[in-house]
Short mmCIF file of C-alpha atoms and ligand atoms in Angstrom, two decimals:
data_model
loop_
_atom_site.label_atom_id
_atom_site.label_comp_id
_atom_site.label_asym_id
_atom_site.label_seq_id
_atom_site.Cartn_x
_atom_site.Cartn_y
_atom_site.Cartn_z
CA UNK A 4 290.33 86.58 2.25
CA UNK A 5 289.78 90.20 1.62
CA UNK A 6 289.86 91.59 5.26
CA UNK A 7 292.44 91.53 7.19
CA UNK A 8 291.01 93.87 9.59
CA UNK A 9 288.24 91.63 10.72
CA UNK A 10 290.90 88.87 12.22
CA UNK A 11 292.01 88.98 16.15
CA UNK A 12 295.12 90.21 16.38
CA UNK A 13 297.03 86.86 17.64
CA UNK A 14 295.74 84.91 14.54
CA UNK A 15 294.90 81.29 15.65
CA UNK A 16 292.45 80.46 13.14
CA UNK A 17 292.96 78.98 9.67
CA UNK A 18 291.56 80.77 7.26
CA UNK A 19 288.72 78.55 5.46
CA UNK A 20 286.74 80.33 2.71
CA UNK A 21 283.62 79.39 1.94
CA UNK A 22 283.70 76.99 -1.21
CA UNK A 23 280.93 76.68 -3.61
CA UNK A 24 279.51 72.76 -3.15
CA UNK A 25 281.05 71.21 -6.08
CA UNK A 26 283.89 71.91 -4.56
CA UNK A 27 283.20 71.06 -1.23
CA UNK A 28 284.87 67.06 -1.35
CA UNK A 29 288.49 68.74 -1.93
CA UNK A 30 287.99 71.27 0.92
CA UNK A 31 286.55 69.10 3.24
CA UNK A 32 290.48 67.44 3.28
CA UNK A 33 291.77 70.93 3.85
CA UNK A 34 289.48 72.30 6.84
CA UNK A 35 291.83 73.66 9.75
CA UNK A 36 294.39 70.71 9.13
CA UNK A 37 295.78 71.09 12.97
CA UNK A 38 291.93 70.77 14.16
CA UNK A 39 291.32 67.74 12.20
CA UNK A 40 294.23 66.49 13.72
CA UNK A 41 293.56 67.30 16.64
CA UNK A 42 289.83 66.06 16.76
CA UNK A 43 291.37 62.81 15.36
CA UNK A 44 293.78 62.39 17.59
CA UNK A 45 291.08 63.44 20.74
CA UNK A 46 289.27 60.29 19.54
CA UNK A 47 291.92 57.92 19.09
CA UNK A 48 292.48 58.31 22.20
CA UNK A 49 289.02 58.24 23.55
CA UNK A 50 287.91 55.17 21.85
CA UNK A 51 291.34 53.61 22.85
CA UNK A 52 290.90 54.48 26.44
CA UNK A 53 287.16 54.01 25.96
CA UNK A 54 286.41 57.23 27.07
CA UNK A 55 283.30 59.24 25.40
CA UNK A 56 282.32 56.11 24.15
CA UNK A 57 279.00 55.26 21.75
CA UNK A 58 276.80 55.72 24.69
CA UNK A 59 273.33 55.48 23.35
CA UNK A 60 271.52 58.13 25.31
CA UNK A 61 268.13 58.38 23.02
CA UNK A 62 265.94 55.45 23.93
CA UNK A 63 264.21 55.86 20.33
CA UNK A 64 265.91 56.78 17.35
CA UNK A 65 262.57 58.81 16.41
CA UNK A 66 261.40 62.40 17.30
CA UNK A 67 259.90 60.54 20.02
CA UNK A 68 263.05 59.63 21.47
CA UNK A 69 264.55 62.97 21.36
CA UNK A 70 261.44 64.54 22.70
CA UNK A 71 261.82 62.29 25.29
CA UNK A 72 265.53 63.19 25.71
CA UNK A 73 264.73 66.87 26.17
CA UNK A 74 261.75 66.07 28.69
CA UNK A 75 264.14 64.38 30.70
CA UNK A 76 265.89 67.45 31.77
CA UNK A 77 269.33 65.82 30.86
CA UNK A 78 269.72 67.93 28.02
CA UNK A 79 270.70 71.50 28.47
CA UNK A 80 272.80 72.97 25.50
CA UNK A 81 270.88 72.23 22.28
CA UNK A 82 272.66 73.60 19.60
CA UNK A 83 270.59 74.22 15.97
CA UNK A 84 272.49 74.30 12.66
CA UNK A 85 269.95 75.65 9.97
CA UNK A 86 270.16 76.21 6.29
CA UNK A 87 268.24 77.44 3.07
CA UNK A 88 265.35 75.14 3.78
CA UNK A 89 264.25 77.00 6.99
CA UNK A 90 263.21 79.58 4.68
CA UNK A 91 261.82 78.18 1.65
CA UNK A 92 258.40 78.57 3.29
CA UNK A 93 258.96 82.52 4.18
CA UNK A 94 259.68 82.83 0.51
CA UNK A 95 262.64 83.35 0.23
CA UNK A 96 264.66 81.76 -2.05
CA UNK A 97 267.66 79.71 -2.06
CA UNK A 98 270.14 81.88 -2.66
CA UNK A 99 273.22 79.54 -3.81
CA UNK A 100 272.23 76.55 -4.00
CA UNK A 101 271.88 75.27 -7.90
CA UNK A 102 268.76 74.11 -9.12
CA UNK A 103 266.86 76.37 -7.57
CA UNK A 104 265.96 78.57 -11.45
CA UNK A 105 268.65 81.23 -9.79
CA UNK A 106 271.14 80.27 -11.69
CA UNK A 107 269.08 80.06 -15.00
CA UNK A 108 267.85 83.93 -14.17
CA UNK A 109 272.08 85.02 -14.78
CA UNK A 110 272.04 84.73 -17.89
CA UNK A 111 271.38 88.33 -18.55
CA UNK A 112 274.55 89.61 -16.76
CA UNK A 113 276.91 88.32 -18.99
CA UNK A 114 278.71 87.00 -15.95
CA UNK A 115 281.76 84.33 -16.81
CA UNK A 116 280.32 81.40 -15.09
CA UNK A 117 277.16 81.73 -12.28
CA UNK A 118 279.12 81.75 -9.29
CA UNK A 119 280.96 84.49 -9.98
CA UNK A 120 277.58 86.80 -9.24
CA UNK A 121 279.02 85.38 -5.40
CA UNK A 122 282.77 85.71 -5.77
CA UNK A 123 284.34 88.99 -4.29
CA UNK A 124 286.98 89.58 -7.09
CA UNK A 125 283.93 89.81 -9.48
CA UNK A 126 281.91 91.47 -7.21
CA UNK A 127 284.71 94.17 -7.03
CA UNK A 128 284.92 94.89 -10.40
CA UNK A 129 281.66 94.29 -11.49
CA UNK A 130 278.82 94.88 -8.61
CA UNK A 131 275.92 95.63 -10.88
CA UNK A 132 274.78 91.88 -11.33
CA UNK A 133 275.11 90.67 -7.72
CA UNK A 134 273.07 94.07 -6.71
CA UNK A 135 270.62 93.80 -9.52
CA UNK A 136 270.03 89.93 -8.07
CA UNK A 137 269.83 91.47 -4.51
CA UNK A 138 267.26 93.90 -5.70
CA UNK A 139 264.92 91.01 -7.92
CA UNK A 140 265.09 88.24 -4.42
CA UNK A 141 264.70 90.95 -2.15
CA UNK A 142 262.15 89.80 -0.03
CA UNK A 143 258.41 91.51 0.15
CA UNK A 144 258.40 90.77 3.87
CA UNK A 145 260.58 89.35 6.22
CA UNK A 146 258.14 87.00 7.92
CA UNK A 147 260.11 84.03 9.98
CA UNK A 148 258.50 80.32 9.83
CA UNK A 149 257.85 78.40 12.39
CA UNK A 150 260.91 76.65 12.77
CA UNK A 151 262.55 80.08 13.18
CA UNK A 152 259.74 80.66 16.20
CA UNK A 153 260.59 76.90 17.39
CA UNK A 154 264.23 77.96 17.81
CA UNK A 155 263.02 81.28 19.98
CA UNK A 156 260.91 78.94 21.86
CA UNK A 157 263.79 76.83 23.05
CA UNK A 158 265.72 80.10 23.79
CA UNK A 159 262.70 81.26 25.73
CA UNK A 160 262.63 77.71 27.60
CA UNK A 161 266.40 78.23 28.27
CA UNK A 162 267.46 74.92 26.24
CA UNK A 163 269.16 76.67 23.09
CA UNK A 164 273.19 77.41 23.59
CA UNK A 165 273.07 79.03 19.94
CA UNK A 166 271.72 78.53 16.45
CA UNK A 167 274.56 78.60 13.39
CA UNK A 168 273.16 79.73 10.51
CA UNK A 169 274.19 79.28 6.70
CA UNK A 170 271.27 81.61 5.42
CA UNK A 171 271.36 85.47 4.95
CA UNK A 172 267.64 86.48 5.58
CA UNK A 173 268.36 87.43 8.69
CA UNK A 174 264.95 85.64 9.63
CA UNK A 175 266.34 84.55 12.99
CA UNK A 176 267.00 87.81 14.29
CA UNK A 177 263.07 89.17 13.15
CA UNK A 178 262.27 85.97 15.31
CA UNK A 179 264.17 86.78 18.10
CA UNK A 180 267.45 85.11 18.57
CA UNK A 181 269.91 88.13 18.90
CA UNK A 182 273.65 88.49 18.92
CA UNK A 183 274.95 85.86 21.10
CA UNK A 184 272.43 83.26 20.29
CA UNK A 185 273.63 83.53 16.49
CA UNK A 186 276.19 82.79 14.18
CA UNK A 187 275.23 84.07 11.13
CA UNK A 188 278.35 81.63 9.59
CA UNK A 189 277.63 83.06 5.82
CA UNK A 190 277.42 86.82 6.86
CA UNK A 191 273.87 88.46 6.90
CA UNK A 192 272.15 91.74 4.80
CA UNK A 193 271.46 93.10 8.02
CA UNK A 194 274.83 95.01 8.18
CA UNK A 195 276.82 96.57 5.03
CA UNK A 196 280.03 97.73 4.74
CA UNK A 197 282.43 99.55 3.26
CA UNK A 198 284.88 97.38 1.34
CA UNK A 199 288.10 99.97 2.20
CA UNK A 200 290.00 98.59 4.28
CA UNK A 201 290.94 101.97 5.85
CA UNK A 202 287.12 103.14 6.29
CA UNK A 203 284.59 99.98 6.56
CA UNK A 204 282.07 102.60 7.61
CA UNK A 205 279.02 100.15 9.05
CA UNK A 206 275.59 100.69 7.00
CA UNK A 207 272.29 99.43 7.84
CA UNK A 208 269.41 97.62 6.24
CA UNK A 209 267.27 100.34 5.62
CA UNK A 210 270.37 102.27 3.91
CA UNK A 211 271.29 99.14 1.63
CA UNK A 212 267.39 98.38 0.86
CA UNK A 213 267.42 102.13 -0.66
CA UNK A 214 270.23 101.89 -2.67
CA UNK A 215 269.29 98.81 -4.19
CA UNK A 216 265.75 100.10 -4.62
CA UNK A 217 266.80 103.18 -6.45
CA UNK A 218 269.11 100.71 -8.62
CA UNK A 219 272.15 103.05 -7.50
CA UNK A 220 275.46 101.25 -6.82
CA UNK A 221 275.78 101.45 -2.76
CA UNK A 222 278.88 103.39 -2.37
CA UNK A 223 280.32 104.89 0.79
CA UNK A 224 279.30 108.35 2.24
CA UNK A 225 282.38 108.67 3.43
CA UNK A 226 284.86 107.42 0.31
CA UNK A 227 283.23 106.33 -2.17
CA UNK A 228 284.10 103.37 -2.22
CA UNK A 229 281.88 100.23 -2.32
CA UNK A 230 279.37 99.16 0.21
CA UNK A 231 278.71 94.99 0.33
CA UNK A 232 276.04 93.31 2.64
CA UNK A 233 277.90 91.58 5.64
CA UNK A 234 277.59 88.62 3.64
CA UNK A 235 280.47 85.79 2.98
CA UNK A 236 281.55 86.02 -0.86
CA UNK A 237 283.21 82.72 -2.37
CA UNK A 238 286.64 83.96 -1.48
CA UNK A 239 286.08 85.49 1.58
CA UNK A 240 286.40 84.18 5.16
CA UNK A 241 283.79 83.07 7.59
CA UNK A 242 283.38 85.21 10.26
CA UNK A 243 285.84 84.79 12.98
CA UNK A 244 282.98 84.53 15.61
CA UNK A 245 282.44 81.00 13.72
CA UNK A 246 285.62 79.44 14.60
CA UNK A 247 285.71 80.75 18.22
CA UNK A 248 282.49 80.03 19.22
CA UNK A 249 282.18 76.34 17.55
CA UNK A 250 285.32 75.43 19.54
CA UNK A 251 283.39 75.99 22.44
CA UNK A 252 279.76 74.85 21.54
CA UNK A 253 280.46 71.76 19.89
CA UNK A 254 282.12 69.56 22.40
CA UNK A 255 279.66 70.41 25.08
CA UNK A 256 276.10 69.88 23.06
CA UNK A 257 274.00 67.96 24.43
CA UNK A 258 272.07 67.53 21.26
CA UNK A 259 272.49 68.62 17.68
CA UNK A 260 269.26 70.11 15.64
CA UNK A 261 269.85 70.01 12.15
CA UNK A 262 267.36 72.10 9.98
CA UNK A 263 267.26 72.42 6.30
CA UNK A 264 270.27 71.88 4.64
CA UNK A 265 271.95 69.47 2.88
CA UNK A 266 275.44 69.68 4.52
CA UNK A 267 277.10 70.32 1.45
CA UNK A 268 279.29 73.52 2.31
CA UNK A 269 281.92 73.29 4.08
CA UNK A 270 283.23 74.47 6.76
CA UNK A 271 279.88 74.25 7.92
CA UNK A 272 278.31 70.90 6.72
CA UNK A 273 281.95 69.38 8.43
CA UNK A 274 280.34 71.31 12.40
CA UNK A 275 278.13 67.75 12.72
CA UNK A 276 281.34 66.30 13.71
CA UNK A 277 282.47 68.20 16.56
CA UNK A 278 279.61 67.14 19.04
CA UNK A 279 281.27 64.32 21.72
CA UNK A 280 280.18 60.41 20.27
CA UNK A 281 277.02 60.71 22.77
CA UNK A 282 275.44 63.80 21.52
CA UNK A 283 272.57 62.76 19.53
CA UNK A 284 271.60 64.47 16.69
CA UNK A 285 268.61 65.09 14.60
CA UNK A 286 268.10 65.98 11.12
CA UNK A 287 264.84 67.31 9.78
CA UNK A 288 264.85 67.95 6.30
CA UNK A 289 263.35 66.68 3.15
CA UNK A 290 265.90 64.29 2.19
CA UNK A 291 268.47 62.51 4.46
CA UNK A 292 272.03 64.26 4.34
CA UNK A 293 275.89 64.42 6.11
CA UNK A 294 275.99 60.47 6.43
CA UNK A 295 279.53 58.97 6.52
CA UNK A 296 281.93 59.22 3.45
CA UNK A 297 282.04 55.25 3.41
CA UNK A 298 285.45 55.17 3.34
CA UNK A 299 286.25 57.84 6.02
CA UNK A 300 283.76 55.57 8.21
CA UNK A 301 286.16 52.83 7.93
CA UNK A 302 289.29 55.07 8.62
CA UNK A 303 287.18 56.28 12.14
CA UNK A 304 287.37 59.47 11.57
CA UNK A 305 285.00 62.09 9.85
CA UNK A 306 281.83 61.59 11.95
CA UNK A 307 279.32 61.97 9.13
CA UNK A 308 275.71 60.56 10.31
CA UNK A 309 274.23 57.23 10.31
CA UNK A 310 270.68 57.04 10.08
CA UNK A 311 270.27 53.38 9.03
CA UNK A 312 273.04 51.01 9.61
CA UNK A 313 273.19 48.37 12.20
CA UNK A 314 275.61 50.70 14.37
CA UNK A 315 272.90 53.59 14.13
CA UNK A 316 272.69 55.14 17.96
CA UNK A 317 272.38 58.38 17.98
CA UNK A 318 271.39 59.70 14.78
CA UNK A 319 267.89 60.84 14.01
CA UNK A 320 266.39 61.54 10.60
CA UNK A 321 262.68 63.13 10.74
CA UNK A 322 261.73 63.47 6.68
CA UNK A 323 259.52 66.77 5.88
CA UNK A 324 259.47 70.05 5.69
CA UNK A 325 261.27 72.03 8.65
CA UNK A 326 257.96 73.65 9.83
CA UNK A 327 256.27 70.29 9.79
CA UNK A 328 259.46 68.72 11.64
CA UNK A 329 259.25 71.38 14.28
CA UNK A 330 255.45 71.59 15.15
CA UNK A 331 255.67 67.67 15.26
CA UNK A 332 258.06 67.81 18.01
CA UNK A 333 256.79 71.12 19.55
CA UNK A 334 253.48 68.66 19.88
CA UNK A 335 255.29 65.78 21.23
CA UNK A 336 256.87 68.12 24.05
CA UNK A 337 253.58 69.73 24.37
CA UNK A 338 254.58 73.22 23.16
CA UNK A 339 252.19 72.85 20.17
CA UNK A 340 249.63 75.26 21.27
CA UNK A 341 252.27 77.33 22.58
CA UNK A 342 254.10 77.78 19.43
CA UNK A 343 251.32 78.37 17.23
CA UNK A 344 249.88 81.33 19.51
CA UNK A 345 253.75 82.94 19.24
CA UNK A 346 253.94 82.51 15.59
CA UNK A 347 250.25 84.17 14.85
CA UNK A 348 250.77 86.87 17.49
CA UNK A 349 254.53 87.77 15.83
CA UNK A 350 253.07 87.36 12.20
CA UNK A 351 250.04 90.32 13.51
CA UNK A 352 252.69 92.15 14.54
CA UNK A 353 255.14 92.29 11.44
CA UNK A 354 251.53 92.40 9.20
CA UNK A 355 250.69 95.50 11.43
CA UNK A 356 254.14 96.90 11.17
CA UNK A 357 253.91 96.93 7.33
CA UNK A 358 250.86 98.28 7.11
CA UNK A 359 251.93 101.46 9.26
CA UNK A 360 255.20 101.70 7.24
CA UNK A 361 253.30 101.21 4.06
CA UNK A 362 250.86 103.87 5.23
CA UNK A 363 253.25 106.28 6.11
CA UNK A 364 255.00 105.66 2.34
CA UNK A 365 251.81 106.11 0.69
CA UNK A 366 251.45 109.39 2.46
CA UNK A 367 254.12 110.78 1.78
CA UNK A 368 253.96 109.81 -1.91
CA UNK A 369 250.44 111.27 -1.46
CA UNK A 370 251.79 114.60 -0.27
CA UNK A 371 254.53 114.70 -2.93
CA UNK A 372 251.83 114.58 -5.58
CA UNK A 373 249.73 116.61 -4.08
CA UNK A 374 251.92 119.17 -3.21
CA UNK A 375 253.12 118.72 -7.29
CA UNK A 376 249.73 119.28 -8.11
CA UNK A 377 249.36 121.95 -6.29
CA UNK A 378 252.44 124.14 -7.16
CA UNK A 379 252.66 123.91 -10.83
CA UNK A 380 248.96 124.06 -11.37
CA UNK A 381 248.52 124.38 -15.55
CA UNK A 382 247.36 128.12 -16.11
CA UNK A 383 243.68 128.17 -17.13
CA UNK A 384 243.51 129.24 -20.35
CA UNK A 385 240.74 131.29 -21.38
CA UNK A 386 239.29 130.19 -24.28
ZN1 LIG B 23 284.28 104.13 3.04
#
């Protein structure tokens, strides 16, 4: 927690840092101890009283059951929580997660052990790896997929009550879900600041995409100091807009959307737990993930998935990619045609974009040769 300043002033919230995913079993125990208690307590007493009970309210545990669901009008507040794999297919790659080659590439920056490229006491000290990374992923274009465009869609149909987001791309926002239907829970590039406490003068994209571009260290205009991307360092807390809001999203979701991840961070992955027992929720990613801790299951508390038992009701795995997942249920609820027409007419328009700003680059690098050319010009000699 470097930040003081970004905390309300009457300071409810616990502070939970993001932890790297080795780490997340231990930190999982630790998340917002009264909460947990709290939560645990809230259902004690609702399966005592049987209130909130196991209702089963998908007839299907399939896509076809939650299209179904969400044809019937009955469900009103879908929330989405997303993660790397929403993005894989815009390019961009996973940014944290092991395994990915990323972690291979660090071996150049000397750095103590591969996380630390991520960890804001490094990053203080020693900002030239974690902006020379910045500078290799940066993206070519920031294209969203069509699962980002399925999200917009069930903005634009008036069914999504927000989308929490583990990824950085900012890919949500180029697809249309703006400030309130976000929470970016692991920061985003899209805003930089400075680290002073006593300035945090706000940059923006374009500012931080020159810096990093002209391999200068991003330091303030103002003092000097350092700039960092908005995003959450291991070590730093999540954005306070992620505890406020989830209080209030959770327990009144009428269905959970879970999109590319593998529920392995925490605070986040530890969010599937805070819908009422009814909500159901579907997963679509490649591999099944957040089922029940076993022996957490037994102790009724915890509220990890189940996909498979005999007690399955409400939980709803859909194997594939997240584009795949999405036009598959966009078709079901007969937005196919719908979605695909929104995704080609927003790709022409980012394609069309980057041609004009790539035009107006070239131009100008055309006019600074030119005009080099023409100053300077080599005397003639006469021979
Ligand atoms: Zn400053």
């Amino acid at each position: 927690m470097s930040d003081a300043s970004e905390l309300p002033d009457s300071q409810e919230e616990e502070e939970v840092s993001l932890e790297p995913e080795d780490q997340s079993d231990d930190s999982s125990g630790e998340e917002a101890a009264g909460d947990t208690e709290m939560d645990f307590l809230r259902n004690l007493f609702s399966s005592t009283l049987g209130l909130g009970t196991t209702e089963k309210v998908l007839d299907d545990l399939t896509l076809e059951g939650v299209a179904q669901y969400i044809k019937s009008g009955k469900c009103k507040n879908i929330l989405c929580m997303v993660g790397a794999g929403i993005s894989t297919s815009a390019g961009i790659p996973d940014f944290r997660s092991p395994g990915t080659g990323l972690y291979a590439n660090l071996q150049k920056y000397n750095l103590p052990h591969p996380e630390a490229i991520f960890q804001i006491d490094y990053f203080k000290k020693h900002p030239e790896p974690f902006f020379a990374l910045a500078k290799e992923l940066y993206p070519g274009q920031f294209k969203p997929t069509i699962c980002h465009y399925f999200m917009k869609m069930l903005k634009d149909k008036g069914l999504l009550k927000r989308c929490y987001t583990q990824n950085i791309d900012t890919l949500e926002r180029v697809a249309g879900l703006e400030g309130d239907d976000l929470i970016e829970a692991h920061g985003t590039f899209y805003t930089s600041h400075c680290v002073s406490f006593c300035c945090r003068q706000e940059y923006n994209l374009d500012w931080m995409k020159e810096k990093i571009f002209s391999d200068d260290i991003p330091r303030c205009d103002k003092c000097s100091s350092l700039v960092k991307p908005d995003i959450v360092f291991f070590g730093e807390s999540l954005p306070v807009r992620f505890f406020t809001s989830m209080k209030m999203d959770f327990p009144r979701c009428d269905l959970l959307i879970v999109m590319g991840t593998s529920l392995q961070v925490q605070p986040f992955a530890g969010l599937v737990g805070r819908v009422s027992k009814s909500c159901p929720r579907l997963l679509i990613n490649m591999e099944k993930a957040g089922q029940a801790d076993p022996l957490f299951g037994l102790l009724g508390f915890g509220g990890g998935m189940d996909f498979d038992s005999d007690k399955a009701y409400r939980d709803v795995a859909h194997i594939s990619t997240c584009d795949e997942g999405c036009l598959a249920l966009a078709d079901l609820l007969g937005w196919k045609v719908e979605l695909e027409e929104m995704v080609k007419q927003d790709h022409a328009k980012i394609d069309s974009q980057d041609q004009k700003e790539k035009a107006s680059e070239d131009s100008k690098a055309a006019a600074k040769t030119s005009s080099a050319s023409v100053a300077p010009e080599p005397e003639k000699k006469e021979e």
